[in-house]
CSV table of C-alpha atoms and ligand atoms in Angstrom, one decimal:
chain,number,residue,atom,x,y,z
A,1,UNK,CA,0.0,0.0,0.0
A,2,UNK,CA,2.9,2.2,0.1
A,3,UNK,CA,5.2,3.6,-2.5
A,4,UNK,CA,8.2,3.0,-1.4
A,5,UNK,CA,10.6,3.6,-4.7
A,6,UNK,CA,9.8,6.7,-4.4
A,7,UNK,CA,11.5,7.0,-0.7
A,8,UNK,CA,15.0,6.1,-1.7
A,9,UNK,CA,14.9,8.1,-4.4
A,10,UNK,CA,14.0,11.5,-2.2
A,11,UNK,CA,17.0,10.0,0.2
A,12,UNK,CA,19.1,13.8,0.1
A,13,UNK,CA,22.7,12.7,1.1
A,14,UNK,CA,25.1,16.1,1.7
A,15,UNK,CA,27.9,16.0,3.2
A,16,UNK,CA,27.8,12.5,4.8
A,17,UNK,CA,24.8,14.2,6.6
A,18,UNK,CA,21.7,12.0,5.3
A,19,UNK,CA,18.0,13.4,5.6
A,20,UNK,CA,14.9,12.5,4.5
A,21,UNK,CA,11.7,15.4,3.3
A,22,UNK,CA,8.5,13.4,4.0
A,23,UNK,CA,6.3,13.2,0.7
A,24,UNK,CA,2.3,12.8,0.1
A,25,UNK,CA,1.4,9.4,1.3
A,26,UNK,CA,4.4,8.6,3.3
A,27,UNK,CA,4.4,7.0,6.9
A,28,UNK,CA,7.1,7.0,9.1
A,29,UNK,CA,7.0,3.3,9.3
A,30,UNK,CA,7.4,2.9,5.5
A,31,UNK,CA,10.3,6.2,5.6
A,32,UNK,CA,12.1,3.6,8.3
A,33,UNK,CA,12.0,0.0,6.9
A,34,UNK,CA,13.2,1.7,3.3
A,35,UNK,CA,16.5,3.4,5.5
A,36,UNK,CA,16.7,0.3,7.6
A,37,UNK,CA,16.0,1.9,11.0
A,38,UNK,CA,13.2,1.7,13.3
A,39,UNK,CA,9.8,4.0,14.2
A,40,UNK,CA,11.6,4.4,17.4
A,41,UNK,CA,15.1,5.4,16.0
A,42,UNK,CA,13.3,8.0,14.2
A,43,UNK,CA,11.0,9.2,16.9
A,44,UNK,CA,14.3,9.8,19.4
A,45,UNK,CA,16.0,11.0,16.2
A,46,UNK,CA,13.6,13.5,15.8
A,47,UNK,CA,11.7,14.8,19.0
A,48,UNK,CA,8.6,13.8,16.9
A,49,UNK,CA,5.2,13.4,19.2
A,50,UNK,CA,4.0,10.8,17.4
A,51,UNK,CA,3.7,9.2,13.9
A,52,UNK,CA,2.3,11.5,12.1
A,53,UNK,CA,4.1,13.4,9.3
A,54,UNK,CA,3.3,16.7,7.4
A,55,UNK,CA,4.5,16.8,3.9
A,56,UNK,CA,8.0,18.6,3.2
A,57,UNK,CA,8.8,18.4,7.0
A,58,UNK,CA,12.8,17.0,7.0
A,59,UNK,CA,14.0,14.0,9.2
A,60,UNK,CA,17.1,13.2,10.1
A,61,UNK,CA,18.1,9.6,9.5
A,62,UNK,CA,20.4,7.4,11.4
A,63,UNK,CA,23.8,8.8,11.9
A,64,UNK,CA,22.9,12.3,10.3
A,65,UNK,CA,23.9,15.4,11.1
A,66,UNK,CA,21.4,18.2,11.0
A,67,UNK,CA,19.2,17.8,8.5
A,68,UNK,CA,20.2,21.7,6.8
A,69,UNK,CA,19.5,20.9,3.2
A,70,UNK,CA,16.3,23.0,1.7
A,71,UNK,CA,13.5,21.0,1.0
A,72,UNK,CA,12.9,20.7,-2.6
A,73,UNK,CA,10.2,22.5,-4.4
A,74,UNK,CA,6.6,21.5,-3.0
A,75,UNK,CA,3.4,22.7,-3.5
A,76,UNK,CA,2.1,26.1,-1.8
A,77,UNK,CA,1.6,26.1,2.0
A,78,UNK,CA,-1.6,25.1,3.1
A,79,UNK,CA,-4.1,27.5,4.6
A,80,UNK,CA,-3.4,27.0,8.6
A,81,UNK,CA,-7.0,25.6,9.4
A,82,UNK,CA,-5.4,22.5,7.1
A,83,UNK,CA,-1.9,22.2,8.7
A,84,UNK,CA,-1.9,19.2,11.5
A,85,UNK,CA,-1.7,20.0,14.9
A,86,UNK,CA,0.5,17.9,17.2
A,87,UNK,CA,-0.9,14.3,17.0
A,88,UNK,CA,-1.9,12.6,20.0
A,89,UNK,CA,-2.5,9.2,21.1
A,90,UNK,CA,-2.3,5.9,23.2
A,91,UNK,CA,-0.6,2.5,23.4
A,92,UNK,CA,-2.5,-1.1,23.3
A,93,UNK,CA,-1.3,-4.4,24.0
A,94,UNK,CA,2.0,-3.5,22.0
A,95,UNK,CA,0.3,-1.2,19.2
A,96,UNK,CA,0.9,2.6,19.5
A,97,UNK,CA,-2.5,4.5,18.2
A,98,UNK,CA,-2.1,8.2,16.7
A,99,UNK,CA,-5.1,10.4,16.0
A,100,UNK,CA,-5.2,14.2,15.3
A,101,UNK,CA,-5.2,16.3,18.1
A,102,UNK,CA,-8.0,18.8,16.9
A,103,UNK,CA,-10.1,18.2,14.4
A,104,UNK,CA,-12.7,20.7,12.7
A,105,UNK,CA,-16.2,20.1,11.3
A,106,UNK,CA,-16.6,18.3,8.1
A,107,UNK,CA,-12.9,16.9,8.3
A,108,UNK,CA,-12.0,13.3,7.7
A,109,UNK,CA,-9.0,11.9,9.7
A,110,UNK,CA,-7.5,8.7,10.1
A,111,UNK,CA,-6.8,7.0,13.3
A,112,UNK,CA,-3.3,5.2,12.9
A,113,UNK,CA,-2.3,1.8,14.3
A,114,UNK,CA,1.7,0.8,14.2
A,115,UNK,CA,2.9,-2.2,16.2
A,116,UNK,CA,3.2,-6.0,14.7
A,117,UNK,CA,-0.3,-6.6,16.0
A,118,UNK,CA,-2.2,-3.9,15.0
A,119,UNK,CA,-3.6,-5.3,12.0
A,120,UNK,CA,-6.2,-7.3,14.9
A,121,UNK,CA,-6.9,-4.6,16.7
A,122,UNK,CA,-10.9,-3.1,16.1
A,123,UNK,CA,-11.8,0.4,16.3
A,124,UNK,CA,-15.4,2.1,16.8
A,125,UNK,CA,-16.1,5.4,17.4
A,126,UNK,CA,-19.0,5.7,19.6
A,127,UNK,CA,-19.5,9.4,20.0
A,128,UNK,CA,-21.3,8.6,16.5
A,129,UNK,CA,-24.3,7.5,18.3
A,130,UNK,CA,-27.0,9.6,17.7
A,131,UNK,CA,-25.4,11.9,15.4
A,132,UNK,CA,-27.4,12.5,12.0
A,133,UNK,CA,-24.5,9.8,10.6
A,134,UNK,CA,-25.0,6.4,8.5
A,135,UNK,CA,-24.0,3.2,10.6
A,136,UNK,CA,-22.9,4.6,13.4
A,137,UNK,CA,-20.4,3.0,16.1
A,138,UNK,CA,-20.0,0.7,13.2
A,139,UNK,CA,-17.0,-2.1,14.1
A,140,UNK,CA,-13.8,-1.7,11.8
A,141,UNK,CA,-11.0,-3.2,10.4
A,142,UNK,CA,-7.9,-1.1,10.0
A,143,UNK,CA,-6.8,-0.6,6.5
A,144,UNK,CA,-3.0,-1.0,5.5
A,145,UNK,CA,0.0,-2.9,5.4
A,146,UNK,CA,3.7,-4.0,6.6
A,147,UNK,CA,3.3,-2.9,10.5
A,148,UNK,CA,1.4,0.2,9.4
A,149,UNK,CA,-2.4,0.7,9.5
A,150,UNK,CA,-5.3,3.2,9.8
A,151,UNK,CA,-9.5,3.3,10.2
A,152,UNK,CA,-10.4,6.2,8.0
A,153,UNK,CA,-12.8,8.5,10.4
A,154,UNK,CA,-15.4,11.3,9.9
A,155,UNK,CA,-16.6,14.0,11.5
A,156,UNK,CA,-20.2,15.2,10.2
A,157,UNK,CA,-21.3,18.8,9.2
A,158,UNK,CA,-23.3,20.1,12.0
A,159,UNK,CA,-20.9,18.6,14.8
A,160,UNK,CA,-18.9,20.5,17.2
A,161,UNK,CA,-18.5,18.0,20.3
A,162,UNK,CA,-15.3,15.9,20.9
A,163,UNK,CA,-14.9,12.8,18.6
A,164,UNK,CA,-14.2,9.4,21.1
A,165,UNK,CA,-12.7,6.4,19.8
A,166,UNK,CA,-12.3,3.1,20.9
A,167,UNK,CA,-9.5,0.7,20.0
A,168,UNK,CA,-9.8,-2.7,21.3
A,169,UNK,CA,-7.0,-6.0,21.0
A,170,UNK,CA,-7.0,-8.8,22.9
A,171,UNK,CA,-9.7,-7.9,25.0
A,172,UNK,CA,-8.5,-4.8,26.2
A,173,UNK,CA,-9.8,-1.4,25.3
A,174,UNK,CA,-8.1,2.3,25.1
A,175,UNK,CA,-10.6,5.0,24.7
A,176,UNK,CA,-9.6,8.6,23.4
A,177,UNK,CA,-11.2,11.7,22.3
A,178,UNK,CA,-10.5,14.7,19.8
A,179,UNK,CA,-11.9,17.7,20.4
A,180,UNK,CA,-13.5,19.2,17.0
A,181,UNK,CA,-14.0,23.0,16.1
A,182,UNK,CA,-16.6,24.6,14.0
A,183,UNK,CA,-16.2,26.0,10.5
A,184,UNK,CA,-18.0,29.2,11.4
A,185,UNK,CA,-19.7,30.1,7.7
A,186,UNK,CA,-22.9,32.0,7.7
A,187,UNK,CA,-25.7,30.5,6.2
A,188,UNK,CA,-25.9,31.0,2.6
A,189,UNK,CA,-29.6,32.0,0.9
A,190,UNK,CA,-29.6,30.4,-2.8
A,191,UNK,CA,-33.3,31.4,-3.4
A,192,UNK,CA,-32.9,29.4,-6.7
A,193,UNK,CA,-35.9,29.9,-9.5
A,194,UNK,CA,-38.6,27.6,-9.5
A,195,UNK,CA,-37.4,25.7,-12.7
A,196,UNK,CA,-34.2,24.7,-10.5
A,197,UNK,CA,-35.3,24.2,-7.1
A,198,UNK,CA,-38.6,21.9,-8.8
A,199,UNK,CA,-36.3,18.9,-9.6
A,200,UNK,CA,-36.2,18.4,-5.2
A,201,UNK,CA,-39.8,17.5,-5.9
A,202,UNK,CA,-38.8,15.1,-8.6
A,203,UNK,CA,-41.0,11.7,-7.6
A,204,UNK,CA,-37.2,9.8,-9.4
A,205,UNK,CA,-35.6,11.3,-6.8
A,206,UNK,CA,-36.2,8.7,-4.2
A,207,UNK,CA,-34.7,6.2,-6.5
A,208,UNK,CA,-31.9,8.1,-6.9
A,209,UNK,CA,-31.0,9.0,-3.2
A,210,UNK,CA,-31.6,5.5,-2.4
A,211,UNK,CA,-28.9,4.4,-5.3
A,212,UNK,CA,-26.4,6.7,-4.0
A,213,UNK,CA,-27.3,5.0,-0.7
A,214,UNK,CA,-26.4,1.5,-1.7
A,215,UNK,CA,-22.9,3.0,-2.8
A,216,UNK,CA,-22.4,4.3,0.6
A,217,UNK,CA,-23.1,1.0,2.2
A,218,UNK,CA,-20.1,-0.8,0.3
A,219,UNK,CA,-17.5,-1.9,2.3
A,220,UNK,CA,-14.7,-3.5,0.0
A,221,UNK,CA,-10.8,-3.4,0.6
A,222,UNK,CA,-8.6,-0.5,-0.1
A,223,UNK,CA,-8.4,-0.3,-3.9
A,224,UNK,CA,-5.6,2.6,-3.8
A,225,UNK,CA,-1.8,3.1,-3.2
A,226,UNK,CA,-0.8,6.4,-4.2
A,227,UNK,CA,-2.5,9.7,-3.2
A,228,UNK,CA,-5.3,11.4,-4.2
A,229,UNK,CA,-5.4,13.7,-7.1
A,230,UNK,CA,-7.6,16.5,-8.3
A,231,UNK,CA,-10.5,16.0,-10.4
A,232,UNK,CA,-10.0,18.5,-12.9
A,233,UNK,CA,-6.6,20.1,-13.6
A,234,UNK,CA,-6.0,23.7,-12.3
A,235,UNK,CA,-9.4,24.2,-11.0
A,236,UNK,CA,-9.8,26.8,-8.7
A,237,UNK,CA,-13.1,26.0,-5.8
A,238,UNK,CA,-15.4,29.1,-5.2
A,239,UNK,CA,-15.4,30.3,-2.0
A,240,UNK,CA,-18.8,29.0,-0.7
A,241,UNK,CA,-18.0,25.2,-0.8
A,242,UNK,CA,-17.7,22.6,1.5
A,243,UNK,CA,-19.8,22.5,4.3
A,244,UNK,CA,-21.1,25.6,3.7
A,245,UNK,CA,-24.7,25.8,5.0
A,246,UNK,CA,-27.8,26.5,2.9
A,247,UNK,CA,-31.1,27.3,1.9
A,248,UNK,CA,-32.4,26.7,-1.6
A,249,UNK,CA,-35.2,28.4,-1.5
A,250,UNK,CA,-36.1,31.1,0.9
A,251,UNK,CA,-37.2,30.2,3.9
A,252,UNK,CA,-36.7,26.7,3.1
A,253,UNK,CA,-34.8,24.6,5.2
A,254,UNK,CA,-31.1,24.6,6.1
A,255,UNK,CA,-28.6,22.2,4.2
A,256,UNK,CA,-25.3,21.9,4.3
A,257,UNK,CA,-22.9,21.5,1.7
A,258,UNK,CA,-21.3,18.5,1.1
A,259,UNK,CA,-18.8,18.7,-1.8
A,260,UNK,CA,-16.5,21.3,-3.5
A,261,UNK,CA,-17.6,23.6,-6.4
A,262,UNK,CA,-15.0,23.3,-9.0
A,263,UNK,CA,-16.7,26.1,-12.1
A,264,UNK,CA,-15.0,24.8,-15.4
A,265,UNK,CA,-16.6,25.2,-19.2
A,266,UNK,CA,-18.7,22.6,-19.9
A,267,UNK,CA,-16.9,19.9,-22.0
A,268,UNK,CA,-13.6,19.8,-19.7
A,269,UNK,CA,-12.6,16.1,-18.5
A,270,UNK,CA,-13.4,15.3,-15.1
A,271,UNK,CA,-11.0,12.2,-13.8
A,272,UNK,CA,-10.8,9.9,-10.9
A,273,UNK,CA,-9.2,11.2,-8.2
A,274,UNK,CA,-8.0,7.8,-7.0
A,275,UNK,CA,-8.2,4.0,-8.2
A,276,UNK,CA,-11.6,2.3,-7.7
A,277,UNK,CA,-14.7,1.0,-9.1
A,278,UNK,CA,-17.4,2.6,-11.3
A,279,UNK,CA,-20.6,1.8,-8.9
A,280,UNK,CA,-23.1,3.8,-10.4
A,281,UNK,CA,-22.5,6.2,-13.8
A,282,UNK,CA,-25.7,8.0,-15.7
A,283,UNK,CA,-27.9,10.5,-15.8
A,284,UNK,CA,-30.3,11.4,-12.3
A,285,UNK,CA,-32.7,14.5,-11.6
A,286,UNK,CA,-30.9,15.8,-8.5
A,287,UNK,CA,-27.1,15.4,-9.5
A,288,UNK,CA,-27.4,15.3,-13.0
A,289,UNK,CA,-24.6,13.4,-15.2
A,290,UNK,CA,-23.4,11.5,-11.9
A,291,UNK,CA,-20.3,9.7,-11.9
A,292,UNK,CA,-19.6,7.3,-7.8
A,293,UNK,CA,-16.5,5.6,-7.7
A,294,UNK,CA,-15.8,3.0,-4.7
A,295,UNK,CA,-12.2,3.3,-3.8
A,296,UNK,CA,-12.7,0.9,-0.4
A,297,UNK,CA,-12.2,1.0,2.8
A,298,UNK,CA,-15.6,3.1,2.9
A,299,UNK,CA,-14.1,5.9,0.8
A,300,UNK,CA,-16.3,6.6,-2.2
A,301,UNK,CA,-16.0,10.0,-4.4
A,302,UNK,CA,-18.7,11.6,-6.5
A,303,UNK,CA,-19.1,13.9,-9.3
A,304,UNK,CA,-21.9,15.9,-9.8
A,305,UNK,CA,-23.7,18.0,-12.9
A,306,UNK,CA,-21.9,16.2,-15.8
A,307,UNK,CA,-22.6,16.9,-19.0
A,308,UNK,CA,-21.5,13.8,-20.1
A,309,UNK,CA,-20.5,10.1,-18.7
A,310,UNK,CA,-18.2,8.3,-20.2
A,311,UNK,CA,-17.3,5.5,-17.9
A,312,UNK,CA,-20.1,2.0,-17.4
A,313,UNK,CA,-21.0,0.5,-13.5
A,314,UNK,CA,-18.5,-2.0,-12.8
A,315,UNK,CA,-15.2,-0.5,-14.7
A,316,UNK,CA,-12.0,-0.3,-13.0
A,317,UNK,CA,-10.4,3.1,-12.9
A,318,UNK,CA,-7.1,4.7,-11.7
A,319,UNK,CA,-6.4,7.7,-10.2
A,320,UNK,CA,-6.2,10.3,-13.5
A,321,UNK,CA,-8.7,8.6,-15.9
A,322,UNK,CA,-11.4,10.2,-17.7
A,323,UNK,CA,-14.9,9.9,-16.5
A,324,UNK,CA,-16.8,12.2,-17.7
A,325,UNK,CA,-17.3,16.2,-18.6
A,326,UNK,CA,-17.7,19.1,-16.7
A,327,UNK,CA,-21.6,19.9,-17.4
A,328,UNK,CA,-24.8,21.8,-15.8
A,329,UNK,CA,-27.2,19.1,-15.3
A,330,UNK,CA,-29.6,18.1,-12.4
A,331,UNK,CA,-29.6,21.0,-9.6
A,332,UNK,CA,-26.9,23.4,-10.9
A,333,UNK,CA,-27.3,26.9,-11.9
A,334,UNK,CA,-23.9,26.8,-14.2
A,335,UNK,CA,-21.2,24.7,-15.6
A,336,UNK,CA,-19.3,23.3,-13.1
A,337,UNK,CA,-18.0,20.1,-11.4
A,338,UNK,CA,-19.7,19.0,-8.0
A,339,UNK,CA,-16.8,17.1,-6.6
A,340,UNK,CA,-18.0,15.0,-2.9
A,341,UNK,CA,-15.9,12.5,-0.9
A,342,UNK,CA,-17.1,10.2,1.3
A,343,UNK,CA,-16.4,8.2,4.5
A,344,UNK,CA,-18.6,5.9,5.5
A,345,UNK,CA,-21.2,7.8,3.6
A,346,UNK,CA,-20.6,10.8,5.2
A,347,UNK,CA,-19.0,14.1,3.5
A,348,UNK,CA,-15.7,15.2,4.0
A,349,UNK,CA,-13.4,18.4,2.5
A,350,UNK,CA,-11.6,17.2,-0.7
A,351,UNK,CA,-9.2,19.4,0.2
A,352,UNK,CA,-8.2,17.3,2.9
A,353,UNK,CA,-7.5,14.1,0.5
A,354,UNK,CA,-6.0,15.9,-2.1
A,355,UNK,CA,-2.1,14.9,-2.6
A,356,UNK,CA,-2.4,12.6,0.3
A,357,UNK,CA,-2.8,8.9,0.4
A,358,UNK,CA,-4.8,9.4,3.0
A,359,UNK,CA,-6.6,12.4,5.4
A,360,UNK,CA,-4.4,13.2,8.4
B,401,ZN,ZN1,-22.1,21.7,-5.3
């Protein structure tokens, strides 16, 4: 599940000082079996709190000097609401757990397991109880490889109280909890034309919603190994998109947002943003030219509004392929892609997944 060509060839040797700058999609578990050292050399090495890593962040390998050499060029710095705080975490029978240690509305994260067991270990998280969230408390299996796993986890639009999670091996259980923080957008009134807002009336849209549904309930193995990628190339979001709350029509009620608004000319290929299978691709009242790719693990993306589908339920893709074109159809006021990805069934920022094997 983890590139690791890719890890010696970043190795920076100056000076008989050797370093390492941590790339999209790599664990420190994967950074130290490829440098044949340990999580624990590495940890000491480095004064690092736990095993989570942010991109271009340099770590000194065994018998290194400082690690002084510049990073090499790397995308643009994120926003600071997207930079990972400190992780936290625990220990279980032998398995060290990490988790974010702050998490905001709308976010997906992934609880990591490391430790020659952790592959038995189960994880729940039942703060979900009660929350307006599919399967909740829902028993899962960590997702990985080679010493190195993680449960992908969610935390739903509208929710502001702590996130608890429960590992349990071998009969024993370690029980956590994240605090989460609010996105703080003011409600956004669409008061779309009658023509528009009618298709919510649509009698085919229970047969849609309930299609999308069945998608969300899929839980196959991990289908993807590299990070995530952007649906369409150089798009730029508008600034009312994900989670922003809603009305469509005034005085209606309020709905959040559960994707990204990517506005591109109609015709312009949309691609997967990782490796999956096509589970549902044609035409639907609500989200128009709709495109649902299962990627596993409970990770499914979907694209909105297409003018055109070009993929069939069932096909393989990977990460980059064509899908379909950037359209206007179903509920959309304008060309432009709809992009959504879900955990569990349950929305989370794109921008979060994007150049990232997984969310932090
Ligand atoms: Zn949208």
């Amino acid at each position: 599940m983890i590139r690791r060509t890719a890890l010696l060839a970043a190795l920076l040797c100056v000076g008989g000082a050797a370093a390492y700058t941590v790339k999209p999609g790599d664990t420190l578990y994967a950074i130290a079996k490829a440098h044949g050292t340990t999580v624990e050399v590495l940890t000491r090495l480095n004064g690092l709190q736990g095993t989570a890593l942010k991109v271009g962040q340099d770590l000194k390998l065994p018998g290194a000097g400082t690690a002084s050499t510049p990073a090499p060029p790397r995308s643009a710095p994120l926003p600071p609401e997207q930079l990972a705080p400190t992780p936290t975490g625990a220990r279980i029978a032998g398995v060290n757990i990490t988790v974010p240690a702050s998490l905001r509305m709308g976010e997906a994260f992934v609880l990591r397991l490391s430790g020659a067991r952790a592959a038995q270990a189960t994880v729940r998280f039942p703060s979900e109880v009660g929350e307006d969230v599919r399967r909740p408390n829902e028993v899962l299996r960590p997702s990985g490889a080679a010493g190195e796993y993680v449960v992908p986890g969610r935390v739903v639009l509208g929710k502001t109280t702590p996130v608890v999670y429960e590992v349990t091996l071998d009969g024993a259980l370690v029980r956590g909890r994240i605090p989460v923080a609010g996105l703080d957008q003011p409600i956004q009134h669409l008061n779309l034309p009658a023509r528009i807002s009618g298709v919510l009336q649509d009698p085919a849209r229970k047969a849609e919603d309930a299609l999308v549904e069945q998608a969300y309930a899929r839980r196959t193995p991990q289908a993807w190994s590299r990070p995530f990628a952007p649906a369409l190339q150089g798009a730029v979001p508008t600034s009312s998109s994900f989670g922003q709350p809603r009305t469509y029509v005034a005085g209606g009620p309020v709905a959040y947002h559960f994707g990204t608004d990517y506005p591109a000319r109609t015709g312009t290929p949309v691609r997967a943003v990782n490796d999956g299978t096509v589970v549902i691709a044609g035409r639907y009242p609500v989200r128009g030219g709709l495109v649902v790719i299962d990627h596993g693990a409970g990770v499914t993306s979907l694209y909105f509004h297409q003018s055109r589908v070009t993929v069939k339920v069932g096909q393989k893709v990977a990460r980059g392929d064509q899908i379909g074109e950037v359209g206007s159809t179903g509920l959309s006021a304008g060309p432009h892609l709809h992009l959504e990805i879900r955990v569990r069934g349950e929305g989370t920022n794109p921008a979060g997944w994007m150049n990232r094997l997984w969310p932090r």
